[in-house]
Amino acid sequence: MIARSRRPLAGLVAALAVVASLVATSVPASAATYVVVSGSGSTWSSNALDQWRRNVANNYGMTVNFSGTGSSAGRADFIKGTVDFAVSEIPFQAAPEDGSAPERSDRPYAYLPIVAGGTALMYNLVISGKRVTDLKLSGEVVTKIFTGQISRWNDPAIQALNASLTLPDMKIVPVVRSDGSGSTAQFTKWMSTQYPGIWTTGMTSQFPADKLPDAKRQSGSLGVSGYVGNDNGVGSITYVEYSYPKGMGFPVVQVQNAAGNFVGPTAENVEIALRLARINEDQSSPDYLTQILNDVYSNPDPSAYPMSSYSYMIVPTAVGGVFTTEKGYTLGEFVKYVVCDGQKQAGALGYSPLPMNLVKAAFQQITRIPGSAVGEFNSDSCNNKGAAGEAQSGGGGGAAGGAGASTDAAAAAGSPAAAATTTEAVYDANGNLVSGAAGAGGAAAVSSPFTLAASSFGASQVGMLIAAILFVIAVLVPPLLVRRARRR
């Protein structure tokens, strides 16, 4: 009797052992090698980084923490050694404009290009109860607005560029960053390079208070875009990465380029402009791989967006402090994903895919990260179709051409409706629509916009195994309990 009563128990143990072996064999060996890595910095790049972090978390089980505190804060955190990496639109500053101590890192590092995009001029202007979505401004007018020389929306210089609009006699409310930011640095560098007689301060990460004493000052890209996008923000204008107004369905200014055309910061227009970016290729220089954008600002191509640039990830090239070779392996795998598969989402997120020359340059820097196992660039293992799109649409790079490209251009012109009608729907890791249309049939959201390695062991597999365990318990435990009750 006792021996028979043990059979169900033995069967249960055997079944659970089988399930446990399935769990062990289903988890890829590489998953155990990932450790948590952390970084801080650019809010200009954070929308893209947040999406990519969700992707690798869901599909690879990789945890990458990032705090969008601004480029200046990110560089400071890297110097202090409290983060594994930083993200910034500009390199370390040897002579900060605020008079603070030079930004010198005792940690060896490298600059690695990760996000390309356009600095947009998001605005909130209403005429007779209708939102203006096709505002056009020249670079000179923009610079005069942000130096206080043009202060009302019906200024003759603005009206001359927008003859179809009856502009209101309303005060212009510039909204600027209150924190040190790469966005401010990029914007002021453009103004000082193109209009040095109007913007005389040069490039600065901190927007000078004396330039616009009445400006509204907000922290972070979310702060400035949130102010302009609020109902109380009518009459305001700010500079911010295009992904923010695009995500909010808000219009951006069509900026006049060197060819005399008014263009928006679409993925294609940014990629075209960045073709004339020059890169510091001196590997012995502390500014190796930093960008020289003078020719981008004055790119004569009819489609080039003048305020185009890219941001850097600052990565350690030696072990020390909080950084280890184990973290280096994870960081290398994450950066490879960012510059390869991740770039396919760049246009949908409001950015532009990195040109292939920058992708190859990024790989050269990834190999310098201690513990990285990525190796040299190999087109077969770097699925960067976004950057490879340079061969499409007349070399447009980030856009697919045809209807998709024209829709994106309409979205950049400021039409909320157009922003929501791109041809391909893209969802974030939580099933929320990032861009595009869900389709006439109301297609359900997916949990992950892009599928990575098929061997990845994610939440769905865990759920299935748990269900299998519960099923085995439900089948075998009741007979065991019945037998024990009979024996008693």
Tab-separated table of C-alpha atoms in Angstrom:
chain	number	residue	atom	x	y	z
A	1	MET	CA	0.000	0.000	0.000
A	2	ILE	CA	2.726	2.427	0.912
A	3	ALA	CA	4.709	1.641	-2.225
A	4	ARG	CA	1.660	2.251	-4.404
A	5	SER	CA	0.968	5.581	-2.683
A	6	ARG	CA	4.419	6.783	-3.649
A	7	ARG	CA	3.872	6.301	-7.381
A	8	PRO	CA	1.874	9.520	-7.961
A	9	LEU	CA	4.450	11.424	-5.937
A	10	ALA	CA	7.282	9.896	-7.945
A	11	GLY	CA	5.419	10.752	-11.143
A	12	LEU	CA	4.993	14.329	-9.985
A	13	VAL	CA	8.683	14.659	-9.200
A	14	ALA	CA	9.610	13.189	-12.572
A	15	ALA	CA	7.231	15.502	-14.429
A	16	LEU	CA	8.517	18.555	-12.615
A	17	ALA	CA	12.087	17.483	-13.401
A	18	VAL	CA	11.178	17.334	-17.094
A	19	VAL	CA	9.656	20.820	-16.941
A	20	ALA	CA	12.695	22.127	-15.072
A	21	SER	CA	14.972	20.718	-17.775
A	22	LEU	CA	12.855	22.479	-20.397
A	23	VAL	CA	13.305	25.744	-18.549
A	24	ALA	CA	17.054	25.219	-18.366
A	25	THR	CA	17.417	24.368	-22.045
A	26	SER	CA	15.073	27.162	-23.190
A	27	VAL	CA	17.139	29.950	-21.643
A	28	PRO	CA	19.936	30.957	-24.018
A	29	ALA	CA	23.366	30.730	-22.476
A	30	SER	CA	24.106	34.328	-23.420
A	31	ALA	CA	21.205	35.660	-21.344
A	32	ALA	CA	23.127	34.919	-18.145
A	33	THR	CA	26.015	37.112	-19.298
A	34	TYR	CA	23.966	40.315	-19.403
A	35	VAL	CA	24.384	42.610	-16.430
A	36	VAL	CA	22.662	45.910	-15.745
A	37	VAL	CA	24.313	48.978	-17.284
A	38	SER	CA	23.339	52.569	-16.584
A	39	GLY	CA	23.773	55.932	-18.245
A	40	SER	CA	22.516	59.507	-18.203
A	41	GLY	CA	22.444	62.592	-20.375
A	42	SER	CA	20.687	63.898	-23.461
A	43	THR	CA	16.945	64.498	-23.469
A	44	TRP	CA	17.322	65.254	-27.191
A	45	SER	CA	18.091	61.552	-27.722
A	46	SER	CA	16.020	60.046	-24.911
A	47	ASN	CA	12.910	59.220	-26.955
A	48	ALA	CA	14.971	56.954	-29.202
A	49	LEU	CA	16.968	55.499	-26.320
A	50	ASP	CA	13.842	54.725	-24.316
A	51	GLN	CA	12.333	52.815	-27.231
A	52	TRP	CA	15.536	50.852	-27.858
A	53	ARG	CA	15.869	50.034	-24.159
A	54	ARG	CA	12.343	48.620	-24.148
A	55	ASN	CA	13.121	46.557	-27.225
A	56	VAL	CA	16.222	44.872	-25.775
A	57	ALA	CA	14.515	44.353	-22.417
A	58	ASN	CA	11.570	42.530	-24.005
A	59	ASN	CA	13.503	40.558	-26.575
A	60	TYR	CA	16.915	39.989	-25.029
A	61	GLY	CA	16.241	40.265	-21.305
A	62	MET	CA	18.832	43.047	-21.229
A	63	THR	CA	18.446	45.888	-18.710
A	64	VAL	CA	19.822	49.276	-19.716
A	65	ASN	CA	18.933	52.132	-17.385
A	66	PHE	CA	19.029	55.694	-18.657
A	67	SER	CA	18.203	58.992	-16.969
A	68	GLY	CA	17.443	61.867	-19.353
A	69	THR	CA	18.842	64.669	-17.211
A	70	GLY	CA	20.448	66.691	-20.009
A	71	SER	CA	23.759	66.472	-21.838
A	72	SER	CA	25.681	68.585	-19.324
A	73	ALA	CA	24.521	66.426	-16.424
A	74	GLY	CA	25.376	63.273	-18.349
A	75	ARG	CA	28.938	64.430	-19.008
A	76	ALA	CA	29.295	65.391	-15.336
A	77	ASP	CA	28.033	61.966	-14.223
A	78	PHE	CA	30.549	60.236	-16.500
A	79	ILE	CA	33.396	62.314	-15.065
A	80	LYS	CA	32.285	61.442	-11.510
A	81	GLY	CA	32.178	57.769	-12.470
A	82	THR	CA	28.599	57.229	-11.307
A	83	VAL	CA	27.369	55.924	-14.686
A	84	ASP	CA	28.684	53.427	-17.213
A	85	PHE	CA	28.016	55.692	-20.211
A	86	ALA	CA	26.733	59.159	-21.068
A	87	VAL	CA	24.879	60.630	-24.037
A	88	SER	CA	25.548	64.167	-25.239
A	89	GLU	CA	25.131	66.342	-28.323
A	90	ILE	CA	28.504	67.987	-27.745
A	91	PRO	CA	31.855	66.686	-26.468
A	92	PHE	CA	33.432	67.501	-23.108
A	93	GLN	CA	33.997	71.241	-22.815
A	94	ALA	CA	37.535	72.357	-22.054
A	95	ALA	CA	36.322	75.892	-21.308
A	96	PRO	CA	32.631	75.841	-20.255
A	97	GLU	CA	30.879	79.082	-21.122
A	98	ASP	CA	29.513	79.499	-17.592
A	99	GLY	CA	33.030	79.787	-16.180
A	100	SER	CA	32.876	76.444	-14.395
A	101	ALA	CA	35.812	74.048	-14.204
A	102	PRO	CA	36.951	72.364	-17.422
A	103	GLU	CA	35.246	69.051	-18.144
A	104	ARG	CA	38.152	66.631	-17.864
A	105	SER	CA	37.558	62.921	-17.439
A	106	ASP	CA	40.132	60.731	-15.713
A	107	ARG	CA	38.301	57.778	-17.284
A	108	PRO	CA	39.532	56.985	-20.811
A	109	TYR	CA	36.628	57.309	-23.223
A	110	ALA	CA	35.488	57.377	-26.828
A	111	TYR	CA	32.726	59.224	-28.691
A	112	LEU	CA	30.317	56.966	-30.524
A	113	PRO	CA	27.567	58.315	-32.855
A	114	ILE	CA	24.129	56.876	-32.029
A	115	VAL	CA	21.232	59.229	-32.877
A	116	ALA	CA	20.788	61.575	-35.853
A	117	GLY	CA	17.960	64.074	-36.046
A	118	GLY	CA	16.782	67.609	-36.577
A	119	THR	CA	16.334	70.342	-34.004
A	120	ALA	CA	12.779	71.507	-34.667
A	121	LEU	CA	11.031	74.791	-33.895
A	122	MET	CA	7.780	73.724	-32.251
A	123	TYR	CA	5.157	76.473	-31.991
A	124	ASN	CA	1.593	77.098	-30.837
A	125	LEU	CA	-0.203	79.704	-32.935
A	126	VAL	CA	-3.974	80.050	-33.335
A	127	ILE	CA	-5.807	82.335	-35.765
A	128	SER	CA	-9.601	82.692	-35.502
A	129	GLY	CA	-9.819	79.549	-33.426
A	130	LYS	CA	-7.787	77.439	-35.862
A	131	ARG	CA	-4.275	76.186	-35.241
A	132	VAL	CA	-1.660	77.355	-37.757
A	133	THR	CA	0.172	74.345	-39.191
A	134	ASP	CA	2.207	75.781	-42.068
A	135	LEU	CA	4.294	78.578	-40.559
A	136	LYS	CA	7.412	79.483	-42.546
A	137	LEU	CA	10.427	81.299	-41.137
A	138	SER	CA	13.890	82.162	-42.381
A	139	GLY	CA	16.959	81.507	-40.277
A	140	GLU	CA	17.465	85.235	-39.816
A	141	VAL	CA	13.932	85.683	-38.472
A	142	VAL	CA	14.356	82.705	-36.131
A	143	THR	CA	17.582	84.172	-34.750
A	144	LYS	CA	15.962	87.576	-34.252
A	145	ILE	CA	13.074	85.948	-32.368
A	146	PHE	CA	15.480	84.239	-29.970
A	147	THR	CA	17.446	87.438	-29.419
A	148	GLY	CA	14.332	89.530	-28.787
A	149	GLN	CA	14.687	91.633	-31.931
A	150	ILE	CA	11.364	90.327	-33.240
A	151	SER	CA	8.787	90.111	-30.485
A	152	ARG	CA	5.309	90.015	-32.117
A	153	TRP	CA	3.757	87.475	-34.456
A	154	ASN	CA	2.529	90.103	-36.945
A	155	ASP	CA	6.024	91.526	-37.388
A	156	PRO	CA	6.454	92.530	-41.069
A	157	ALA	CA	9.369	90.106	-41.491
A	158	ILE	CA	7.180	87.151	-40.443
A	159	GLN	CA	4.171	88.369	-42.389
A	160	ALA	CA	6.229	88.691	-45.577
A	161	LEU	CA	7.118	84.990	-45.383
A	162	ASN	CA	3.506	83.960	-44.695
A	163	ALA	CA	1.384	85.994	-47.106
A	164	SER	CA	-1.538	83.557	-46.899
A	165	LEU	CA	-1.919	84.122	-43.141
A	166	THR	CA	-3.343	87.103	-41.299
A	167	LEU	CA	-1.008	86.950	-38.360
A	168	PRO	CA	-2.285	88.186	-34.980
A	169	ASP	CA	-0.923	91.161	-33.096
A	170	MET	CA	0.237	88.854	-30.325
A	171	LYS	CA	3.407	88.697	-28.257
A	172	ILE	CA	5.840	85.935	-29.188
A	173	VAL	CA	6.720	83.817	-26.138
A	174	PRO	CA	10.090	82.107	-26.646
A	175	VAL	CA	10.544	79.012	-24.477
A	176	VAL	CA	14.148	78.047	-23.726
A	177	ARG	CA	15.916	75.407	-21.676
A	178	SER	CA	16.663	76.288	-18.065
A	179	ASP	CA	19.218	73.484	-17.738
A	180	GLY	CA	22.465	72.904	-19.561
A	181	SER	CA	21.572	70.996	-22.685
A	182	GLY	CA	22.881	69.718	-25.985
A	183	SER	CA	19.727	71.072	-27.608
A	184	THR	CA	20.697	74.602	-26.590
A	185	ALA	CA	24.274	73.989	-27.713
A	186	GLN	CA	23.189	72.765	-31.145
A	187	PHE	CA	20.683	75.582	-31.610
A	188	THR	CA	23.072	78.330	-30.539
A	189	LYS	CA	25.902	76.846	-32.605
A	190	TRP	CA	23.682	77.030	-35.683
A	191	MET	CA	22.713	80.651	-34.959
A	192	SER	CA	26.288	81.744	-34.204
A	193	THR	CA	27.638	80.027	-37.322
A	194	GLN	CA	25.007	81.329	-39.722
A	195	TYR	CA	24.112	84.688	-38.175
A	196	PRO	CA	27.082	85.829	-36.055
A	197	GLY	CA	26.049	89.466	-36.407
A	198	ILE	CA	22.744	88.723	-34.647
A	199	TRP	CA	23.697	85.939	-32.221
A	200	THR	CA	26.981	87.149	-30.787
A	201	THR	CA	27.357	84.778	-27.829
A	202	GLY	CA	28.648	81.765	-29.712
A	203	MET	CA	27.746	78.185	-28.865
A	204	THR	CA	26.469	77.721	-25.336
A	205	SER	CA	24.835	74.883	-23.414
A	206	GLN	CA	23.149	77.372	-21.076
A	207	PHE	CA	20.767	79.760	-22.810
A	208	PRO	CA	21.940	83.272	-21.762
A	209	ALA	CA	19.396	84.975	-19.527
A	210	ASP	CA	20.358	88.415	-20.805
A	211	LYS	CA	19.419	87.483	-24.387
A	212	LEU	CA	15.749	86.943	-23.539
A	213	PRO	CA	14.955	88.093	-20.008
A	214	ASP	CA	11.213	87.537	-20.573
A	215	ALA	CA	11.562	84.040	-22.041
A	216	LYS	CA	9.899	81.097	-20.344
A	217	ARG	CA	12.553	78.726	-19.018
A	218	GLN	CA	11.772	75.034	-18.710
A	219	SER	CA	13.846	71.996	-17.794
A	220	GLY	CA	14.367	69.226	-20.324
A	221	SER	CA	12.865	68.568	-23.733
A	222	LEU	CA	9.648	67.425	-22.074
A	223	GLY	CA	9.494	70.723	-20.215
A	224	VAL	CA	9.802	73.017	-23.236
A	225	SER	CA	7.584	70.906	-25.520
A	226	GLY	CA	5.033	70.471	-22.736
A	227	TYR	CA	4.804	74.240	-22.253
A	228	VAL	CA	4.287	74.951	-25.945
A	229	GLY	CA	1.830	72.083	-26.360
A	230	ASN	CA	-0.334	73.220	-23.446
A	231	ASP	CA	-3.563	75.172	-24.031
A	232	ASN	CA	-1.945	78.062	-22.185
A	233	GLY	CA	1.017	77.975	-24.555
A	234	VAL	CA	-0.667	79.849	-27.418
A	235	GLY	CA	1.827	82.314	-28.900
A	236	SER	CA	4.898	80.334	-27.792
A	237	ILE	CA	7.775	78.803	-29.743
A	238	THR	CA	10.695	76.607	-28.682
A	239	TYR	CA	13.603	74.563	-30.039
A	240	VAL	CA	13.424	70.824	-29.395
A	241	GLU	CA	14.217	67.496	-31.032
A	242	TYR	CA	11.611	66.703	-33.711
A	243	SER	CA	10.509	63.488	-32.006
A	244	TYR	CA	8.736	65.518	-29.289
A	245	PRO	CA	6.360	67.600	-31.460
A	246	LYS	CA	5.900	64.637	-33.794
A	247	GLY	CA	4.832	62.457	-30.899
A	248	MET	CA	2.421	65.165	-29.703
A	249	GLY	CA	0.998	65.803	-33.181
A	250	PHE	CA	2.140	69.422	-33.002
A	251	PRO	CA	3.360	71.608	-35.901
A	252	VAL	CA	6.932	72.708	-36.436
A	253	VAL	CA	8.294	75.628	-38.419
A	254	GLN	CA	9.298	75.104	-42.042
A	255	VAL	CA	12.791	76.596	-42.033
A	256	GLN	CA	14.234	78.222	-45.143
A	257	ASN	CA	17.367	76.411	-46.296
A	258	ALA	CA	20.308	77.547	-48.420
A	259	ALA	CA	18.401	76.689	-51.616
A	260	GLY	CA	15.596	79.041	-50.562
A	261	ASN	CA	13.100	76.221	-49.872
A	262	PHE	CA	11.084	75.879	-46.688
A	263	VAL	CA	11.623	72.398	-45.272
A	264	GLY	CA	10.841	70.414	-42.138
A	265	PRO	CA	13.037	68.056	-40.075
A	266	THR	CA	11.881	64.788	-41.664
A	267	ALA	CA	14.156	61.757	-41.603
A	268	GLU	CA	14.937	62.149	-45.300
A	269	ASN	CA	15.662	65.893	-45.095
A	270	VAL	CA	17.970	65.382	-42.117
A	271	GLU	CA	19.848	62.523	-43.764
A	272	ILE	CA	20.349	64.594	-46.923
A	273	ALA	CA	21.731	67.509	-44.903
A	274	LEU	CA	24.097	65.269	-42.916
A	275	ARG	CA	25.742	64.001	-46.078
A	276	LEU	CA	27.900	67.126	-45.900
A	277	ALA	CA	28.831	66.587	-42.262
A	278	ARG	CA	32.564	66.495	-41.755
A	279	ILE	CA	33.992	64.300	-39.030
A	280	ASN	CA	37.171	64.674	-37.022
A	281	GLU	CA	38.992	61.551	-38.181
A	282	ASP	CA	42.183	62.113	-36.212
A	283	GLN	CA	42.162	59.130	-33.853
A	284	SER	CA	44.728	60.812	-31.602
A	285	SER	CA	42.451	63.820	-31.105
A	286	PRO	CA	40.322	64.069	-27.938
A	287	ASP	CA	37.479	65.104	-30.245
A	288	TYR	CA	37.768	62.090	-32.560
A	289	LEU	CA	34.439	61.404	-34.334
A	290	THR	CA	32.935	64.718	-33.255
A	291	GLN	CA	30.960	66.511	-35.908
A	292	ILE	CA	31.751	69.582	-38.000
A	293	LEU	CA	28.419	70.908	-39.248
A	294	ASN	CA	29.209	74.142	-41.090
A	295	ASP	CA	28.555	72.565	-44.491
A	296	VAL	CA	25.380	70.906	-43.178
A	297	TYR	CA	23.915	74.288	-42.226
A	298	SER	CA	24.548	75.650	-45.716
A	299	ASN	CA	23.862	72.448	-47.676
A	300	PRO	CA	22.577	73.625	-51.104
A	301	ASP	CA	20.370	70.562	-51.656
A	302	PRO	CA	16.719	71.683	-52.084
A	303	SER	CA	15.557	69.179	-49.441
A	304	ALA	CA	18.267	69.648	-46.799
A	305	TYR	CA	17.077	70.608	-43.304
A	306	PRO	CA	19.634	73.141	-41.998
A	307	MET	CA	19.466	72.334	-38.244
A	308	SER	CA	20.545	68.684	-38.568
A	309	SER	CA	23.045	66.918	-36.320
A	310	TYR	CA	23.695	63.756	-34.342
A	311	SER	CA	24.435	62.873	-30.738
A	312	TYR	CA	27.149	60.785	-29.132
A	313	MET	CA	27.314	58.031	-26.591
A	314	ILE	CA	30.405	58.540	-24.447
A	315	VAL	CA	31.720	55.060	-23.620
A	316	PRO	CA	34.609	53.993	-21.368
A	317	THR	CA	37.665	52.438	-22.972
A	318	ALA	CA	39.157	51.114	-19.718
A	319	VAL	CA	37.843	49.269	-16.668
A	320	GLY	CA	37.480	51.336	-13.516
A	321	GLY	CA	35.040	52.591	-10.905
A	322	VAL	CA	31.568	51.130	-11.491
A	323	PHE	CA	32.540	49.831	-14.923
A	324	THR	CA	33.630	46.208	-15.448
A	325	THR	CA	34.335	43.944	-18.413
A	326	GLU	CA	30.998	42.208	-17.745
A	327	LYS	CA	29.273	45.543	-18.179
A	328	GLY	CA	31.400	46.146	-21.250
A	329	TYR	CA	30.025	43.027	-22.895
A	330	THR	CA	26.432	44.129	-22.272
A	331	LEU	CA	27.127	47.711	-23.343
A	332	GLY	CA	28.758	46.502	-26.548
A	333	GLU	CA	25.770	44.315	-27.419
A	334	PHE	CA	23.351	47.174	-26.687
A	335	VAL	CA	25.237	49.676	-28.831
A	336	LYS	CA	25.436	47.187	-31.676
A	337	TYR	CA	21.652	46.838	-31.524
A	338	VAL	CA	21.242	50.641	-31.472
A	339	VAL	CA	23.372	51.339	-34.552
A	340	CYS	CA	22.083	48.307	-36.470
A	341	ASP	CA	18.516	47.049	-35.908
A	342	GLY	CA	17.490	50.054	-33.822
A	343	GLN	CA	18.032	52.499	-36.663
A	344	LYS	CA	15.101	50.957	-38.546
A	345	GLN	CA	12.820	52.791	-36.107
A	346	ALA	CA	14.589	56.134	-36.295
A	347	GLY	CA	12.280	57.777	-38.835
A	348	ALA	CA	9.094	56.600	-37.131
A	349	LEU	CA	10.339	57.991	-33.816
A	350	GLY	CA	11.095	61.429	-35.245
A	351	TYR	CA	14.814	60.945	-35.896
A	352	SER	CA	16.900	60.014	-38.934
A	353	PRO	CA	18.844	56.783	-39.500
A	354	LEU	CA	22.596	57.100	-39.106
A	355	PRO	CA	24.377	57.192	-42.466
A	356	MET	CA	26.409	54.039	-43.027
A	357	ASN	CA	29.746	55.831	-42.650
A	358	LEU	CA	28.772	56.733	-39.074
A	359	VAL	CA	27.639	53.159	-38.392
A	360	LYS	CA	31.055	51.868	-39.446
A	361	ALA	CA	32.744	54.526	-37.319
A	362	ALA	CA	30.590	53.475	-34.356
A	363	PHE	CA	31.809	49.876	-34.699
A	364	GLN	CA	35.405	51.073	-34.517
A	365	GLN	CA	34.609	52.623	-31.138
A	366	ILE	CA	32.580	49.664	-29.830
A	367	THR	CA	35.680	47.466	-30.186
A	368	ARG	CA	37.459	49.772	-27.730
A	369	ILE	CA	34.983	49.007	-24.935
A	370	PRO	CA	36.594	46.488	-22.528
A	371	GLY	CA	34.708	43.191	-22.650
A	372	SER	CA	32.948	43.938	-25.933
A	373	ALA	CA	32.603	40.919	-28.192
A	374	VAL	CA	30.995	42.726	-31.139
A	375	GLY	CA	34.053	42.724	-33.385
A	376	GLU	CA	34.597	44.619	-36.603
A	377	PHE	CA	31.748	45.913	-38.758
A	378	ASN	CA	30.090	43.243	-40.875
A	379	SER	CA	27.159	44.184	-43.082
A	380	ASP	CA	25.788	40.635	-42.796
A	381	SER	CA	25.445	40.950	-39.012
A	382	CYS	CA	24.337	44.590	-38.938
A	383	ASN	CA	20.767	44.772	-40.146
A	384	ASN	CA	20.646	48.538	-40.587
A	385	LYS	CA	18.082	48.851	-43.374
A	386	GLY	CA	17.297	52.382	-42.299
A	387	ALA	CA	20.754	53.651	-43.154
A	388	ALA	CA	20.907	51.361	-46.173
A	389	GLY	CA	17.878	53.237	-47.474
A	390	GLU	CA	20.317	55.803	-48.889
A	391	ALA	CA	19.879	53.889	-52.119
A	392	GLN	CA	16.134	54.470	-52.098
A	393	SER	CA	14.101	57.485	-53.061
A	394	GLY	CA	16.982	59.066	-54.937
A	395	GLY	CA	19.314	58.505	-52.004
A	396	GLY	CA	16.919	59.860	-49.427
A	397	GLY	CA	18.267	57.618	-46.701
A	398	GLY	CA	15.746	57.725	-43.912
A	399	ALA	CA	12.547	57.732	-45.938
A	400	ALA	CA	11.140	54.939	-47.995
A	401	GLY	CA	10.057	57.264	-50.771
A	402	GLY	CA	6.656	57.426	-52.424
A	403	ALA	CA	3.600	57.954	-50.257
A	404	GLY	CA	5.447	57.292	-47.040
A	405	ALA	CA	7.961	60.045	-47.691
A	406	SER	CA	5.350	62.581	-48.702
A	407	THR	CA	3.266	61.785	-45.634
A	408	ASP	CA	6.253	62.313	-43.381
A	409	ALA	CA	6.909	65.620	-45.088
A	410	ALA	CA	3.314	66.637	-44.481
A	411	ALA	CA	3.673	65.693	-40.845
A	412	ALA	CA	6.754	67.900	-40.559
A	413	ALA	CA	4.749	70.707	-42.099
A	414	GLY	CA	2.665	70.590	-38.960
A	415	SER	CA	-0.445	68.610	-39.776
A	416	PRO	CA	-1.489	66.444	-36.816
A	417	ALA	CA	-3.665	64.402	-39.136
A	418	ALA	CA	-0.782	63.751	-41.483
A	419	ALA	CA	1.437	62.756	-38.570
A	420	ALA	CA	-0.937	59.934	-37.786
A	421	THR	CA	-1.266	58.484	-41.284
A	422	THR	CA	2.117	57.010	-42.117
A	423	THR	CA	1.913	53.762	-44.012
A	424	GLU	CA	3.373	51.422	-41.382
A	425	ALA	CA	2.275	51.273	-37.767
A	426	VAL	CA	4.999	51.196	-35.113
A	427	TYR	CA	4.225	50.276	-31.527
A	428	ASP	CA	6.290	50.565	-28.370
A	429	ALA	CA	6.999	47.662	-26.054
A	430	ASN	CA	3.760	48.268	-24.146
A	431	GLY	CA	1.574	48.088	-27.244
A	432	ASN	CA	1.119	51.856	-27.548
A	433	LEU	CA	1.073	53.321	-31.055
A	434	VAL	CA	4.304	55.240	-31.647
A	435	SER	CA	3.566	56.309	-35.211
A	436	GLY	CA	1.671	55.266	-38.302
A	437	ALA	CA	-1.855	53.917	-38.578
A	438	ALA	CA	-3.219	50.742	-37.061
A	439	GLY	CA	-5.036	50.034	-40.327
A	440	ALA	CA	-8.620	50.203	-41.433
A	441	GLY	CA	-9.308	46.896	-39.790
A	442	GLY	CA	-8.192	48.191	-36.431
A	443	ALA	CA	-5.259	45.820	-36.113
A	444	ALA	CA	-4.322	45.016	-32.554
A	445	ALA	CA	-1.138	46.415	-31.105
A	446	VAL	CA	1.841	44.146	-30.921
A	447	SER	CA	4.059	43.800	-27.888
A	448	SER	CA	7.316	44.465	-29.696
A	449	PRO	CA	7.849	46.396	-32.952
A	450	PHE	CA	10.834	44.321	-34.026
A	451	THR	CA	11.674	40.685	-33.322
A	452	LEU	CA	15.242	39.978	-32.360
A	453	ALA	CA	16.890	36.570	-31.907
A	454	ALA	CA	14.456	33.661	-32.138
A	455	SER	CA	16.233	31.996	-29.232
A	456	SER	CA	15.410	34.842	-26.879
A	457	PHE	CA	13.620	33.703	-23.743
A	458	GLY	CA	11.002	36.313	-22.934
A	459	ALA	CA	7.884	36.790	-20.857
A	460	SER	CA	5.678	34.744	-23.178
A	461	GLN	CA	7.932	31.684	-22.870
A	462	VAL	CA	8.059	32.032	-19.104
A	463	GLY	CA	4.272	32.203	-19.006
A	464	MET	CA	3.947	29.046	-21.087
A	465	LEU	CA	6.317	27.118	-18.833
A	466	ILE	CA	4.525	28.263	-15.699
A	467	ALA	CA	1.252	27.163	-17.258
A	468	ALA	CA	2.793	23.761	-18.028
A	469	ILE	CA	3.963	23.361	-14.447
A	470	LEU	CA	0.537	24.247	-13.104
A	471	PHE	CA	-1.054	21.786	-15.520
A	472	VAL	CA	1.198	18.978	-14.328
A	473	ILE	CA	0.415	19.799	-10.711
A	474	ALA	CA	-3.320	19.924	-11.442
A	475	VAL	CA	-3.202	16.473	-13.079
A	476	LEU	CA	-1.014	14.611	-10.590
A	477	VAL	CA	-1.682	16.153	-7.184
A	478	PRO	CA	-5.442	15.331	-6.838
A	479	PRO	CA	-4.944	11.535	-7.262
A	480	LEU	CA	-2.156	11.664	-4.710
A	481	LEU	CA	-4.371	13.410	-2.198
A	482	VAL	CA	-7.186	10.910	-2.773
A	483	ARG	CA	-4.891	7.917	-2.189
A	484	ARG	CA	-3.510	9.426	0.992
A	485	ALA	CA	-7.009	10.082	2.246
A	486	ARG	CA	-8.009	6.439	1.546
A	487	ARG	CA	-4.946	5.150	3.351
A	488	ARG	CA	-5.872	7.139	6.425
